[in-house]
PDB file of C-alpha atoms in Angstrom:
ATOM      1  CA  UNK A   1     149.361 -78.567  95.016  1.00 68.00           C
ATOM      2  CA  UNK A   2     146.534 -77.918  97.419  1.00 65.00           C
ATOM      3  CA  UNK A   3     143.235 -78.667  95.837  1.00 88.00           C
ATOM      4  CA  UNK A   4     139.864 -77.449  97.022  1.00 94.00           C
ATOM      5  CA  UNK A   5     136.915 -78.693  95.009  1.00 94.00           C
ATOM      6  CA  UNK A   6     133.259 -77.762  95.124  1.00 95.00           C
ATOM      7  CA  UNK A   7     130.466 -80.040  94.015  1.00 90.00           C
ATOM      8  CA  UNK A   8     128.924 -77.763  91.378  1.00 91.00           C
ATOM      9  CA  UNK A   9     130.017 -74.712  89.415  1.00 92.00           C
ATOM     10  CA  UNK A  10     126.477 -73.613  88.626  1.00 95.00           C
ATOM     11  CA  UNK A  11     123.241 -74.493  90.379  1.00 96.00           C
ATOM     12  CA  UNK A  12     119.651 -73.371  89.856  1.00 97.00           C
ATOM     13  CA  UNK A  13     117.116 -74.127  92.570  1.00 97.00           C
ATOM     14  CA  UNK A  14     113.557 -73.128  93.376  1.00 97.00           C
ATOM     15  CA  UNK A  15     112.443 -71.106  96.378  1.00 97.00           C
ATOM     16  CA  UNK A  16     111.856 -73.368  99.357  1.00 97.00           C
ATOM     17  CA  UNK A  17     114.110 -76.192  98.209  1.00 97.00           C
ATOM     18  CA  UNK A  18     116.797 -77.604 100.484  1.00 97.00           C
ATOM     19  CA  UNK A  19     120.201 -77.061  98.901  1.00 97.00           C
ATOM     20  CA  UNK A  20     123.485 -78.806  99.664  1.00 97.00           C
ATOM     21  CA  UNK A  21     126.833 -77.347  98.616  1.00 97.00           C
ATOM     22  CA  UNK A  22     129.831 -79.579  99.174  1.00 97.00           C
ATOM     23  CA  UNK A  23     133.488 -78.717  99.531  1.00 97.00           C
ATOM     24  CA  UNK A  24     136.416 -81.129  99.680  1.00 97.00           C
ATOM     25  CA  UNK A  25     140.083 -80.342 100.331  1.00 95.00           C
ATOM     26  CA  UNK A  26     142.965 -82.737  99.952  1.00 94.00           C
ATOM     27  CA  UNK A  27     145.653 -81.190 102.171  1.00 89.00           C
ATOM     28  CA  UNK A  28     144.554 -82.294 105.620  1.00 90.00           C
ATOM     29  CA  UNK A  29     143.739 -78.704 106.606  1.00 91.00           C
ATOM     30  CA  UNK A  30     142.113 -78.189 109.985  1.00 90.00           C
ATOM     31  CA  UNK A  31     140.138 -75.081 109.084  1.00 92.00           C
ATOM     32  CA  UNK A  32     137.462 -74.726 106.456  1.00 95.00           C
ATOM     33  CA  UNK A  33     135.263 -71.765 105.576  1.00 96.00           C
ATOM     34  CA  UNK A  34     132.163 -70.900 103.594  1.00 97.00           C
ATOM     35  CA  UNK A  35     131.780 -67.410 102.127  1.00 97.00           C
ATOM     36  CA  UNK A  36     129.313 -65.757  99.857  1.00 96.00           C
ATOM     37  CA  UNK A  37     130.479 -63.111  97.425  1.00 95.00           C
ATOM     38  CA  UNK A  38     128.154 -60.396  96.156  1.00 93.00           C
ATOM     39  CA  UNK A  39     128.945 -57.328  94.057  1.00 88.00           C
ATOM     40  CA  UNK A  40     129.910 -54.366  96.210  1.00 85.00           C
ATOM     41  CA  UNK A  41     129.887 -56.439  99.396  1.00 89.00           C
ATOM     42  CA  UNK A  42     133.013 -58.537  98.965  1.00 88.00           C
ATOM     43  CA  UNK A  43     133.450 -61.887 100.676  1.00 93.00           C
ATOM     44  CA  UNK A  44     131.276 -62.379 103.725  1.00 94.00           C
ATOM     45  CA  UNK A  45     131.848 -65.287 106.081  1.00 94.00           C
ATOM     46  CA  UNK A  46     128.876 -67.584 106.610  1.00 97.00           C
ATOM     47  CA  UNK A  47     130.378 -70.339 108.781  1.00 96.00           C
ATOM     48  CA  UNK A  48     133.742 -71.820 109.534  1.00 93.00           C
ATOM     49  CA  UNK A  49     134.975 -75.029 111.084  1.00 94.00           C
ATOM     50  CA  UNK A  50     138.244 -75.530 112.944  1.00 90.00           C
ATOM     51  CA  UNK A  51     137.916 -79.282 113.450  1.00 89.00           C
ATOM     52  CA  UNK A  52     135.687 -82.222 112.637  1.00 91.00           C
ATOM     53  CA  UNK A  53     132.203 -81.672 114.040  1.00 88.00           C
ATOM     54  CA  UNK A  54     133.220 -78.189 115.258  1.00 90.00           C
ATOM     55  CA  UNK A  55     131.693 -75.107 113.711  1.00 93.00           C
ATOM     56  CA  UNK A  56     131.302 -71.433 114.417  1.00 93.00           C
ATOM     57  CA  UNK A  57     128.980 -68.849 112.971  1.00 94.00           C
ATOM     58  CA  UNK A  58     130.455 -66.195 110.799  1.00 93.00           C
ATOM     59  CA  UNK A  59     128.965 -62.802 110.032  1.00 91.00           C
ATOM     60  CA  UNK A  60     125.876 -63.912 108.088  1.00 95.00           C
ATOM     61  CA  UNK A  61     124.786 -67.394 109.258  1.00 96.00           C
ATOM     62  CA  UNK A  62     121.030 -66.818 109.068  1.00 96.00           C
ATOM     63  CA  UNK A  63     119.317 -69.240 106.701  1.00 96.00           C
ATOM     64  CA  UNK A  64     122.356 -71.532 106.515  1.00 97.00           C
ATOM     65  CA  UNK A  65     123.720 -74.508 108.401  1.00 97.00           C
ATOM     66  CA  UNK A  66     126.887 -76.575 107.969  1.00 97.00           C
ATOM     67  CA  UNK A  67     128.153 -80.058 108.517  1.00 96.00           C
ATOM     68  CA  UNK A  68     131.675 -81.391 108.951  1.00 96.00           C
ATOM     69  CA  UNK A  69     131.664 -85.120 109.568  1.00 94.00           C
ATOM     70  CA  UNK A  70     135.085 -85.734 108.003  1.00 95.00           C
ATOM     71  CA  UNK A  71     138.154 -83.536 108.052  1.00 94.00           C
ATOM     72  CA  UNK A  72     138.318 -83.130 104.300  1.00 95.00           C
ATOM     73  CA  UNK A  73     134.664 -82.298 103.696  1.00 97.00           C
ATOM     74  CA  UNK A  74     132.629 -79.244 104.687  1.00 97.00           C
ATOM     75  CA  UNK A  75     129.035 -78.919 103.561  1.00 97.00           C
ATOM     76  CA  UNK A  76     126.864 -75.809 103.441  1.00 98.00           C
ATOM     77  CA  UNK A  77     123.120 -76.340 103.693  1.00 98.00           C
ATOM     78  CA  UNK A  78     120.410 -73.899 102.740  1.00 97.00           C
ATOM     79  CA  UNK A  79     117.443 -75.226 104.692  1.00 94.00           C
ATOM     80  CA  UNK A  80     114.834 -73.451 102.587  1.00 97.00           C
ATOM     81  CA  UNK A  81     116.355 -71.521  99.716  1.00 97.00           C
ATOM     82  CA  UNK A  82     115.203 -67.966  99.121  1.00 97.00           C
ATOM     83  CA  UNK A  83     115.867 -65.567  96.258  1.00 97.00           C
ATOM     84  CA  UNK A  84     118.129 -63.410  98.449  1.00 97.00           C
ATOM     85  CA  UNK A  85     120.482 -66.375  98.706  1.00 98.00           C
ATOM     86  CA  UNK A  86     121.281 -66.104  95.014  1.00 98.00           C
ATOM     87  CA  UNK A  87     125.036 -65.560  95.101  1.00 97.00           C
ATOM     88  CA  UNK A  88     128.509 -66.931  94.445  1.00 96.00           C
ATOM     89  CA  UNK A  89     129.523 -69.339  97.219  1.00 97.00           C
ATOM     90  CA  UNK A  90     133.207 -69.891  97.882  1.00 97.00           C
ATOM     91  CA  UNK A  91     134.747 -72.542 100.078  1.00 97.00           C
ATOM     92  CA  UNK A  92     138.247 -72.145 101.503  1.00 95.00           C
ATOM     93  CA  UNK A  93     140.623 -74.108 103.692  1.00 94.00           C
ATOM     94  CA  UNK A  94     143.772 -73.370 105.649  1.00 91.00           C
ATOM     95  CA  UNK A  95     145.984 -74.939 108.253  1.00 84.00           C
ATOM     96  CA  UNK A  96     146.500 -73.180 111.543  1.00 73.00           C
ATOM     97  CA  UNK A  97     144.490 -70.447 113.168  1.00 65.00           C
ATOM     98  CA  UNK A  98     144.504 -67.642 110.564  1.00 64.00           C
ATOM     99  CA  UNK A  99     148.281 -67.797 110.330  1.00 70.00           C
ATOM    100  CA  UNK A 100     148.440 -69.061 106.761  1.00 81.00           C
ATOM    101  CA  UNK A 101     146.912 -68.195 103.441  1.00 86.00           C
ATOM    102  CA  UNK A 102     143.536 -69.621 102.542  1.00 91.00           C
ATOM    103  CA  UNK A 103     143.099 -71.870  99.521  1.00 92.00           C
ATOM    104  CA  UNK A 104     139.842 -71.353  97.689  1.00 95.00           C
ATOM    105  CA  UNK A 105     137.627 -73.622  95.666  1.00 95.00           C
ATOM    106  CA  UNK A 106     136.353 -72.545  92.229  1.00 93.00           C
ATOM    107  CA  UNK A 107     133.023 -71.340  93.602  1.00 95.00           C
ATOM    108  CA  UNK A 108     129.406 -72.305  93.065  1.00 96.00           C
ATOM    109  CA  UNK A 109     127.127 -69.777  91.430  1.00 96.00           C
ATOM    110  CA  UNK A 110     123.717 -70.454  92.925  1.00 97.00           C
ATOM    111  CA  UNK A 111     120.562 -68.989  91.453  1.00 98.00           C
ATOM    112  CA  UNK A 112     117.320 -69.326  93.401  1.00 98.00           C
ATOM    113  CA  UNK A 113     114.192 -68.653  91.354  1.00 97.00           C
TER     114      UNK A 113
ATOM    115  CA  UNK B   1     134.300 -53.652 114.447  1.00 82.00           C
ATOM    116  CA  UNK B   2     137.114 -55.000 112.272  1.00 86.00           C
ATOM    117  CA  UNK B   3     137.117 -53.386 108.854  1.00 92.00           C
ATOM    118  CA  UNK B   4     139.083 -53.447 105.595  1.00 96.00           C
ATOM    119  CA  UNK B   5     138.689 -50.715 102.962  1.00 96.00           C
ATOM    120  CA  UNK B   6     140.176 -50.957  99.502  1.00 97.00           C
ATOM    121  CA  UNK B   7     140.642 -48.175  96.991  1.00 96.00           C
ATOM    122  CA  UNK B   8     140.043 -47.438  94.267  1.00 96.00           C
ATOM    123  CA  UNK B   9     136.975 -49.586  93.638  1.00 95.00           C
ATOM    124  CA  UNK B  10     137.932 -49.928  89.999  1.00 96.00           C
ATOM    125  CA  UNK B  11     140.703 -48.869  87.704  1.00 96.00           C
ATOM    126  CA  UNK B  12     141.297 -48.935  83.943  1.00 98.00           C
ATOM    127  CA  UNK B  13     144.859 -48.632  82.633  1.00 97.00           C
ATOM    128  CA  UNK B  14     146.806 -49.398  79.481  1.00 98.00           C
ATOM    129  CA  UNK B  15     149.393 -52.089  79.085  1.00 98.00           C
ATOM    130  CA  UNK B  16     152.749 -50.968  80.406  1.00 97.00           C
ATOM    131  CA  UNK B  17     151.314 -48.650  83.050  1.00 98.00           C
ATOM    132  CA  UNK B  18     152.174 -48.985  86.732  1.00 98.00           C
ATOM    133  CA  UNK B  19     149.318 -49.239  89.210  1.00 98.00           C
ATOM    134  CA  UNK B  20     149.056 -48.916  92.977  1.00 98.00           C
ATOM    135  CA  UNK B  21     146.208 -50.506  94.871  1.00 98.00           C
ATOM    136  CA  UNK B  22     145.450 -49.492  98.430  1.00 98.00           C
ATOM    137  CA  UNK B  23     144.188 -51.366 101.454  1.00 98.00           C
ATOM    138  CA  UNK B  24     143.538 -49.737 104.820  1.00 97.00           C
ATOM    139  CA  UNK B  25     142.349 -51.595 107.869  1.00 96.00           C
ATOM    140  CA  UNK B  26     141.108 -51.340 111.405  1.00 94.00           C
ATOM    141  CA  UNK B  27     141.499 -54.567 113.342  1.00 90.00           C
ATOM    142  CA  UNK B  28     142.131 -55.424 116.948  1.00 86.00           C
ATOM    143  CA  UNK B  29     145.292 -57.474 117.590  1.00 86.00           C
ATOM    144  CA  UNK B  30     146.477 -57.432 113.992  1.00 89.00           C
ATOM    145  CA  UNK B  31     148.222 -60.611 112.878  1.00 89.00           C
ATOM    146  CA  UNK B  32     148.611 -60.476 109.088  1.00 91.00           C
ATOM    147  CA  UNK B  33     147.467 -58.900 105.835  1.00 94.00           C
ATOM    148  CA  UNK B  34     146.964 -60.930 102.686  1.00 95.00           C
ATOM    149  CA  UNK B  35     146.530 -60.062  99.016  1.00 97.00           C
ATOM    150  CA  UNK B  36     144.665 -62.263  96.541  1.00 96.00           C
ATOM    151  CA  UNK B  37     144.006 -62.065  92.812  1.00 97.00           C
ATOM    152  CA  UNK B  38     140.607 -63.181  91.580  1.00 95.00           C
ATOM    153  CA  UNK B  39     139.907 -63.729  87.931  1.00 92.00           C
ATOM    154  CA  UNK B  40     136.708 -65.476  86.920  1.00 81.00           C
ATOM    155  CA  UNK B  41     137.150 -68.165  89.506  1.00 81.00           C
ATOM    156  CA  UNK B  42     138.780 -68.812  92.853  1.00 88.00           C
ATOM    157  CA  UNK B  43     140.936 -66.139  94.499  1.00 92.00           C
ATOM    158  CA  UNK B  44     144.593 -67.071  94.300  1.00 93.00           C
ATOM    159  CA  UNK B  45     147.077 -66.073  96.965  1.00 93.00           C
ATOM    160  CA  UNK B  46     149.673 -63.400  96.194  1.00 96.00           C
ATOM    161  CA  UNK B  47     151.305 -62.201  99.415  1.00 92.00           C
ATOM    162  CA  UNK B  48     151.085 -62.352 103.170  1.00 93.00           C
ATOM    163  CA  UNK B  49     152.600 -59.508 105.188  1.00 94.00           C
ATOM    164  CA  UNK B  50     153.119 -59.474 108.908  1.00 89.00           C
ATOM    165  CA  UNK B  51     155.980 -57.046 109.473  1.00 77.00           C
ATOM    166  CA  UNK B  52     155.974 -53.373 108.779  1.00 80.00           C
ATOM    167  CA  UNK B  53     158.269 -51.909 106.132  1.00 77.00           C
ATOM    168  CA  UNK B  54     159.356 -55.174 104.551  1.00 82.00           C
ATOM    169  CA  UNK B  55     158.526 -55.436 100.857  1.00 87.00           C
ATOM    170  CA  UNK B  56     157.341 -58.693  99.417  1.00 92.00           C
ATOM    171  CA  UNK B  57     158.031 -59.104  95.720  1.00 93.00           C
ATOM    172  CA  UNK B  58     157.074 -61.553  93.022  1.00 93.00           C
ATOM    173  CA  UNK B  59     157.973 -60.611  89.479  1.00 96.00           C
ATOM    174  CA  UNK B  60     156.176 -57.397  88.568  1.00 97.00           C
ATOM    175  CA  UNK B  61     154.090 -57.433  91.756  1.00 98.00           C
ATOM    176  CA  UNK B  62     155.202 -56.074  95.096  1.00 97.00           C
ATOM    177  CA  UNK B  63     153.549 -55.169  98.358  1.00 97.00           C
ATOM    178  CA  UNK B  64     154.439 -53.393 101.550  1.00 95.00           C
ATOM    179  CA  UNK B  65     152.755 -52.977 104.901  1.00 94.00           C
ATOM    180  CA  UNK B  66     152.709 -49.946 107.190  1.00 92.00           C
ATOM    181  CA  UNK B  67     151.500 -51.081 110.612  1.00 88.00           C
ATOM    182  CA  UNK B  68     151.734 -47.603 112.090  1.00 90.00           C
ATOM    183  CA  UNK B  69     149.444 -46.042 109.495  1.00 90.00           C
ATOM    184  CA  UNK B  70     147.376 -49.245 109.123  1.00 93.00           C
ATOM    185  CA  UNK B  71     147.587 -49.734 105.386  1.00 94.00           C
ATOM    186  CA  UNK B  72     149.185 -51.757 102.654  1.00 96.00           C
ATOM    187  CA  UNK B  73     149.797 -51.126  98.972  1.00 97.00           C
ATOM    188  CA  UNK B  74     150.050 -53.544  96.088  1.00 98.00           C
ATOM    189  CA  UNK B  75     152.116 -52.329  93.141  1.00 98.00           C
ATOM    190  CA  UNK B  76     152.014 -53.805  89.673  1.00 98.00           C
ATOM    191  CA  UNK B  77     154.600 -52.532  87.201  1.00 98.00           C
ATOM    192  CA  UNK B  78     154.530 -52.910  83.411  1.00 97.00           C
ATOM    193  CA  UNK B  79     150.931 -54.125  83.527  1.00 98.00           C
ATOM    194  CA  UNK B  80     149.707 -56.755  81.077  1.00 97.00           C
ATOM    195  CA  UNK B  81     146.190 -57.722  80.005  1.00 97.00           C
ATOM    196  CA  UNK B  82     146.586 -60.870  82.114  1.00 96.00           C
ATOM    197  CA  UNK B  83     146.706 -58.688  85.219  1.00 97.00           C
ATOM    198  CA  UNK B  84     143.045 -57.817  84.701  1.00 98.00           C
ATOM    199  CA  UNK B  85     141.272 -59.150  87.776  1.00 97.00           C
ATOM    200  CA  UNK B  86     139.751 -58.225  91.111  1.00 96.00           C
ATOM    201  CA  UNK B  87     142.417 -57.792  93.773  1.00 97.00           C
ATOM    202  CA  UNK B  88     141.308 -58.645  97.292  1.00 97.00           C
ATOM    203  CA  UNK B  89     142.868 -57.615 100.571  1.00 97.00           C
ATOM    204  CA  UNK B  90     142.197 -59.469 103.830  1.00 95.00           C
ATOM    205  CA  UNK B  91     143.424 -59.113 107.396  1.00 94.00           C
ATOM    206  CA  UNK B  92     143.509 -61.513 110.299  1.00 91.00           C
ATOM    207  CA  UNK B  93     143.699 -60.906 114.000  1.00 85.00           C
ATOM    208  CA  UNK B  94     145.277 -62.960 116.730  1.00 82.00           C
ATOM    209  CA  UNK B  95     142.067 -63.719 118.542  1.00 76.00           C
ATOM    210  CA  UNK B  96     140.048 -65.608 115.943  1.00 78.00           C
ATOM    211  CA  UNK B  97     140.197 -67.881 112.925  1.00 80.00           C
ATOM    212  CA  UNK B  98     138.549 -65.260 110.768  1.00 85.00           C
ATOM    213  CA  UNK B  99     139.812 -63.472 107.679  1.00 91.00           C
ATOM    214  CA  UNK B 100     138.232 -60.051 107.112  1.00 92.00           C
ATOM    215  CA  UNK B 101     138.024 -59.124 103.440  1.00 94.00           C
ATOM    216  CA  UNK B 102     137.711 -55.810 101.683  1.00 95.00           C
ATOM    217  CA  UNK B 103     135.362 -55.413  98.736  1.00 94.00           C
ATOM    218  CA  UNK B 104     138.204 -55.560  96.244  1.00 95.00           C
ATOM    219  CA  UNK B 105     139.647 -53.391  93.476  1.00 97.00           C
ATOM    220  CA  UNK B 106     138.655 -54.305  89.926  1.00 96.00           C
ATOM    221  CA  UNK B 107     141.588 -53.712  87.575  1.00 98.00           C
ATOM    222  CA  UNK B 108     141.174 -53.714  83.819  1.00 98.00           C
ATOM    223  CA  UNK B 109     144.270 -53.506  81.629  1.00 98.00           C
ATOM    224  CA  UNK B 110     143.656 -52.497  78.020  1.00 97.00           C
ATOM    225  CA  UNK B 111     145.901 -53.685  75.194  1.00 95.00           C
TER     226      UNK B 111
END
């Protein structure tokens, strides 16, 4: 079974803090994605990566950065957390270029106070 | 701009009812349409459709794609309380790695 894990299920941080969210997949997938999910807005793509050290901006990259130093690990970084980044963050992975289903991690519910 | 619209936004039914969830899309160079079920955690994959008119089926769930009219439906027959979830539709196009998601349909099945 494909497994995608995320470092925390729940996280509470203060405004201005630097926040790291980690995602690890165990199926040697090339592509990894970070989404945020908000009520009424669905899943919105923040960043994705199609190879180690390769990344592309999604639809809402402002305030975020990413790192992919190893194939199995994709990190999302909030450089200076703000209250409008309070959200559910979902990581996903897939093989191939959008030709297969995505496998999702359990999500991290981040609250910024 | 690529877009996916799901309807209804939410739905409440009783056990045993049949429901139909809708997903319409506008996407350049359509490649595939996917359905996911999301309970209180990660979305789990249900179906991927690429060809028009071919029904995919898994137990009480089935889905079909109409590429001419640009929509898909997800049917659930004999609903059970365990079907309560948010159902997400996503489409992909041939030009990018991106999956474009709709906002989902929240289904609640009452005992």
